[in-house]
mmCIF file of C-alpha atoms in Angstrom:
data_model
loop_
_atom_site.group_PDB
_atom_site.id
_atom_site.type_symbol
_atom_site.label_atom_id
_atom_site.label_comp_id
_atom_site.label_asym_id
_atom_site.label_seq_id
_atom_site.Cartn_x
_atom_site.Cartn_y
_atom_site.Cartn_z
ATOM 1 C CA MET A 254 102.122 109.813 18.641
ATOM 2 C CA ASN A 255 102.848 110.041 22.369
ATOM 3 C CA GLN A 256 103.414 106.965 24.560
ATOM 4 C CA ALA A 257 99.783 106.730 25.720
ATOM 5 C CA GLU A 258 98.554 106.861 22.115
ATOM 6 C CA GLN A 259 101.061 104.191 21.082
ATOM 7 C CA ASP A 260 100.004 101.993 23.988
ATOM 8 C CA ASN A 261 96.345 102.363 23.079
ATOM 9 C CA HIS A 262 97.008 101.601 19.407
ATOM 10 C CA TRP A 263 98.769 98.336 20.223
ATOM 11 C CA LEU A 264 96.361 97.329 22.972
ATOM 12 C CA LYS A 265 93.469 97.642 20.510
ATOM 13 C CA GLN A 266 95.293 95.090 18.357
ATOM 14 C CA THR A 267 95.555 92.720 21.329
ATOM 15 C CA LEU A 268 91.790 92.937 21.766
ATOM 16 C CA ASN A 269 91.411 91.891 18.117
ATOM 17 C CA LEU A 270 93.733 88.941 18.771
ATOM 18 C CA SER A 271 91.721 88.095 21.866
ATOM 19 C CA GLN A 272 88.548 87.942 19.781
ATOM 20 C CA ALA A 273 90.342 85.815 17.176
ATOM 21 C CA ALA A 274 91.266 83.380 19.952
ATOM 22 C CA VAL A 275 87.611 83.100 20.968
ATOM 23 C CA ASP A 276 86.574 82.652 17.338
ATOM 24 C CA ALA A 277 89.050 79.743 17.156
ATOM 25 C CA GLY A 278 87.523 78.116 20.250
ATOM 26 C CA ASN A 279 90.070 79.367 22.778
ATOM 27 C CA HIS A 280 90.101 81.732 25.744
ATOM 28 C CA PRO A 281 89.939 85.526 25.179
ATOM 29 C CA PHE A 282 93.596 86.558 25.386
ATOM 30 C CA GLY A 283 95.894 88.135 22.810
ATOM 31 C CA ALA A 284 99.414 89.550 22.898
ATOM 32 C CA LEU A 285 101.930 91.138 20.580
ATOM 33 C CA LEU A 286 105.537 92.265 20.652
ATOM 34 C CA VAL A 287 106.594 95.702 19.446
ATOM 35 C CA ILE A 288 110.093 97.026 18.770
ATOM 36 C CA ASP A 289 110.593 100.673 17.765
ATOM 37 C CA ASN A 290 106.805 101.046 17.516
ATOM 38 C CA LYS A 291 106.588 98.238 14.923
ATOM 39 C CA GLN A 292 104.818 94.944 15.521
ATOM 40 C CA VAL A 293 107.272 92.071 15.177
ATOM 41 C CA LEU A 294 105.290 89.130 16.614
ATOM 42 C CA LYS A 295 101.740 88.313 17.655
ATOM 43 C CA ALA A 296 100.037 85.441 19.430
ATOM 44 C CA GLU A 297 96.723 84.423 20.852
ATOM 45 C CA ASN A 298 95.606 81.938 23.450
ATOM 46 C CA THR A 299 95.562 78.343 22.136
ATOM 47 C CA VAL A 300 94.812 76.449 25.359
ATOM 48 C CA ASN A 301 91.773 74.613 23.990
ATOM 49 C CA SER A 302 92.951 73.995 20.436
ATOM 50 C CA CYS A 303 96.351 72.676 21.637
ATOM 51 C CA HIS A 304 94.914 70.859 24.673
ATOM 52 C CA ASP A 305 97.689 72.479 26.716
ATOM 53 C CA ALA A 306 97.073 74.664 29.767
ATOM 54 C CA THR A 307 100.390 76.466 29.206
ATOM 55 C CA ARG A 308 99.455 77.855 25.794
ATOM 56 C CA HIS A 309 98.526 81.313 27.036
ATOM 57 C CA ALA A 310 98.920 84.142 24.527
ATOM 58 C CA GLU A 311 101.976 85.487 26.349
ATOM 59 C CA MET A 312 103.619 82.045 26.547
ATOM 60 C CA ASN A 313 103.068 81.547 22.818
ATOM 61 C CA LEU A 314 104.528 84.993 22.164
ATOM 62 C CA VAL A 315 107.557 84.481 24.426
ATOM 63 C CA SER A 316 108.274 81.159 22.686
ATOM 64 C CA GLN A 317 108.224 82.898 19.308
ATOM 65 C CA ALA A 318 110.401 85.720 20.621
ATOM 66 C CA CYS A 319 113.033 83.354 22.003
ATOM 67 C CA GLN A 320 113.122 81.397 18.748
ATOM 68 C CA ASN A 321 113.132 84.360 16.364
ATOM 69 C CA LEU A 322 114.696 87.364 18.100
ATOM 70 C CA SER A 323 118.102 87.992 19.598
ATOM 71 C CA GLU A 324 118.550 88.772 23.274
ATOM 72 C CA SER A 325 119.293 92.402 22.412
ATOM 73 C CA GLN A 326 116.076 92.636 20.360
ATOM 74 C CA ARG A 327 114.033 91.183 23.219
ATOM 75 C CA LYS A 328 115.539 93.757 25.584
ATOM 76 C CA GLU A 329 114.168 96.505 23.322
ATOM 77 C CA ALA A 330 110.711 94.943 23.003
ATOM 78 C CA VAL A 331 107.418 95.948 24.556
ATOM 79 C CA LEU A 332 104.927 93.140 25.143
ATOM 80 C CA TYR A 333 101.340 94.356 24.824
ATOM 81 C CA THR A 334 98.641 92.059 26.134
ATOM 82 C CA SER A 335 94.884 92.217 26.483
ATOM 83 C CA THR A 336 95.069 91.055 30.117
ATOM 84 C CA GLU A 337 97.732 91.279 32.810
ATOM 85 C CA PRO A 338 100.048 88.262 32.529
ATOM 86 C CA CYS A 339 99.524 85.465 35.045
ATOM 87 C CA ALA A 340 102.373 84.249 37.260
ATOM 88 C CA MET A 341 103.450 81.605 34.723
ATOM 89 C CA CYS A 342 103.555 84.092 31.865
ATOM 90 C CA ALA A 343 105.258 86.764 33.972
ATOM 91 C CA GLY A 344 108.022 84.291 34.804
ATOM 92 C CA ALA A 345 108.499 83.442 31.131
ATOM 93 C CA ILE A 346 108.568 87.144 30.234
ATOM 94 C CA TYR A 347 111.250 87.739 32.860
ATOM 95 C CA TRP A 348 113.443 84.850 31.697
ATOM 96 C CA SER A 349 113.078 85.899 28.039
ATOM 97 C CA GLY A 350 114.560 89.325 28.758
ATOM 98 C CA ILE A 351 111.572 91.327 27.507
ATOM 99 C CA LYS A 352 111.789 94.614 29.382
ATOM 100 C CA GLN A 353 108.307 96.154 29.218
ATOM 101 C CA VAL A 354 104.747 94.878 29.593
ATOM 102 C CA VAL A 355 101.576 96.896 28.989
ATOM 103 C CA TYR A 356 98.097 95.454 29.583
ATOM 104 C CA ALA A 357 94.423 96.459 29.482
ATOM 105 C CA CYS A 358 92.429 94.230 31.891
ATOM 106 C CA SER A 359 94.136 93.645 35.256
ATOM 107 C CA GLY A 360 94.382 90.261 36.936
ATOM 108 C CA SER A 361 92.113 91.529 39.705
ATOM 109 C CA GLU A 362 89.494 92.625 37.192
ATOM 110 C CA LEU A 363 89.685 89.239 35.477
ATOM 111 C CA ASN A 364 89.205 87.466 38.795
ATOM 112 C CA ASP A 365 86.190 89.666 39.589
ATOM 113 C CA ILE A 366 84.681 88.641 36.245
ATOM 114 C CA ALA A 367 85.668 84.992 35.879
ATOM 115 C CA GLY A 368 86.396 83.978 39.455
ATOM 116 C CA LYS A 369 88.880 81.429 38.111
ATOM 117 C CA SER A 370 92.149 83.303 38.425
ATOM 118 C CA LEU A 371 95.189 82.714 40.535
ATOM 119 C CA ILE A 372 95.696 86.272 41.702
ATOM 120 C CA CYS A 373 99.395 86.975 41.605
ATOM 121 C CA HIS A 374 100.126 90.258 39.896
ATOM 122 C CA SER A 375 103.026 90.392 37.461
ATOM 123 C CA GLU A 376 104.838 92.891 39.651
ATOM 124 C CA ASP A 377 104.625 90.434 42.564
ATOM 125 C CA VAL A 378 106.379 87.787 40.463
ATOM 126 C CA PHE A 379 109.193 90.252 39.782
ATOM 127 C CA THR A 380 109.713 91.181 43.441
ATOM 128 C CA GLY A 381 113.364 90.679 44.243
ATOM 129 C CA ALA A 382 114.295 90.002 40.613
ATOM 130 C CA VAL A 383 117.382 91.580 39.080
ATOM 131 C CA ASN A 384 116.423 93.999 36.282
ATOM 132 C CA PRO A 385 112.732 93.076 36.126
ATOM 133 C CA PRO A 386 110.561 94.312 33.277
ATOM 134 C CA SER A 387 108.463 97.398 33.830
ATOM 135 C CA VAL A 388 104.746 96.642 33.979
ATOM 136 C CA ARG A 389 101.946 99.131 33.476
ATOM 137 C CA SER A 390 98.264 99.248 32.701
ATOM 138 C CA THR A 391 96.778 101.434 30.035
ATOM 139 C CA GLN A 392 95.441 104.767 31.219
ATOM 140 C CA SER A 393 92.501 104.432 28.821
ATOM 141 C CA GLN A 394 89.381 103.592 30.770
ATOM 142 C CA LEU A 395 87.651 102.775 27.476
ATOM 143 C CA LEU A 396 90.225 100.086 26.596
ATOM 144 C CA ILE A 397 90.037 98.636 30.098
ATOM 145 C CA GLU A 398 86.253 98.448 29.769
ATOM 146 C CA GLN A 399 86.486 96.849 26.313
ATOM 147 C CA ALA A 400 88.950 94.224 27.547
ATOM 148 C CA CYS A 401 86.784 93.469 30.573
ATOM 149 C CA GLU A 402 83.702 93.295 28.365
ATOM 150 C CA GLN A 403 85.343 90.563 26.254
ATOM 151 C CA HIS A 404 85.900 88.545 29.413
ATOM 152 C CA LYS A 405 82.344 89.128 30.654
ATOM 153 C CA LYS A 406 80.962 87.944 27.337
ATOM 154 C CA TYR A 407 83.149 84.838 27.378
ATOM 155 C CA TRP A 408 83.179 83.789 31.039
ATOM 156 C CA ILE A 409 79.668 84.892 32.078
ATOM 157 C CA GLU A 410 77.393 85.203 29.055
ATOM 158 C CA ASP A 411 78.745 82.427 26.826
ATOM 159 C CA TRP A 412 78.046 79.264 28.802
ATOM 160 C CA SER A 413 79.603 77.139 26.063
ATOM 161 C CA CYS A 414 83.060 78.018 27.408
ATOM 162 C CA LEU A 415 82.439 76.178 30.684
#
């Protein structure tokens, strides 16, 4: 499997986690951590169920990673997420030492759909940082569309989320 195929495989799993978050009454975001092309941790958004605005999927995942993985393991990890990390999550990713982030739906796309985003791209958070993580979007237009479709369904079509 080449890198693009690996990315797509793991990003599909984040979309499943995103749907699981919605099914549990939360916002549509999912993330997982991969080391040596093996999933080691996963998390979904729990903002509503925990009554805590900081319980984004990436924050939940970073907390698990810091508690369960060594610094050297985190440096080898790739964080896959259904949507580009917000500024808060990007900061936590940086401080955790995770070195790569791959996402499907961009922050700009989310803002176009939901209109409720603080637009600050992950790369902007890392400007000036020493040894920042690499951040990239999937090259799969289909996965981008699927991730955006989850957000459209949640933020536009499902009025119960408002």
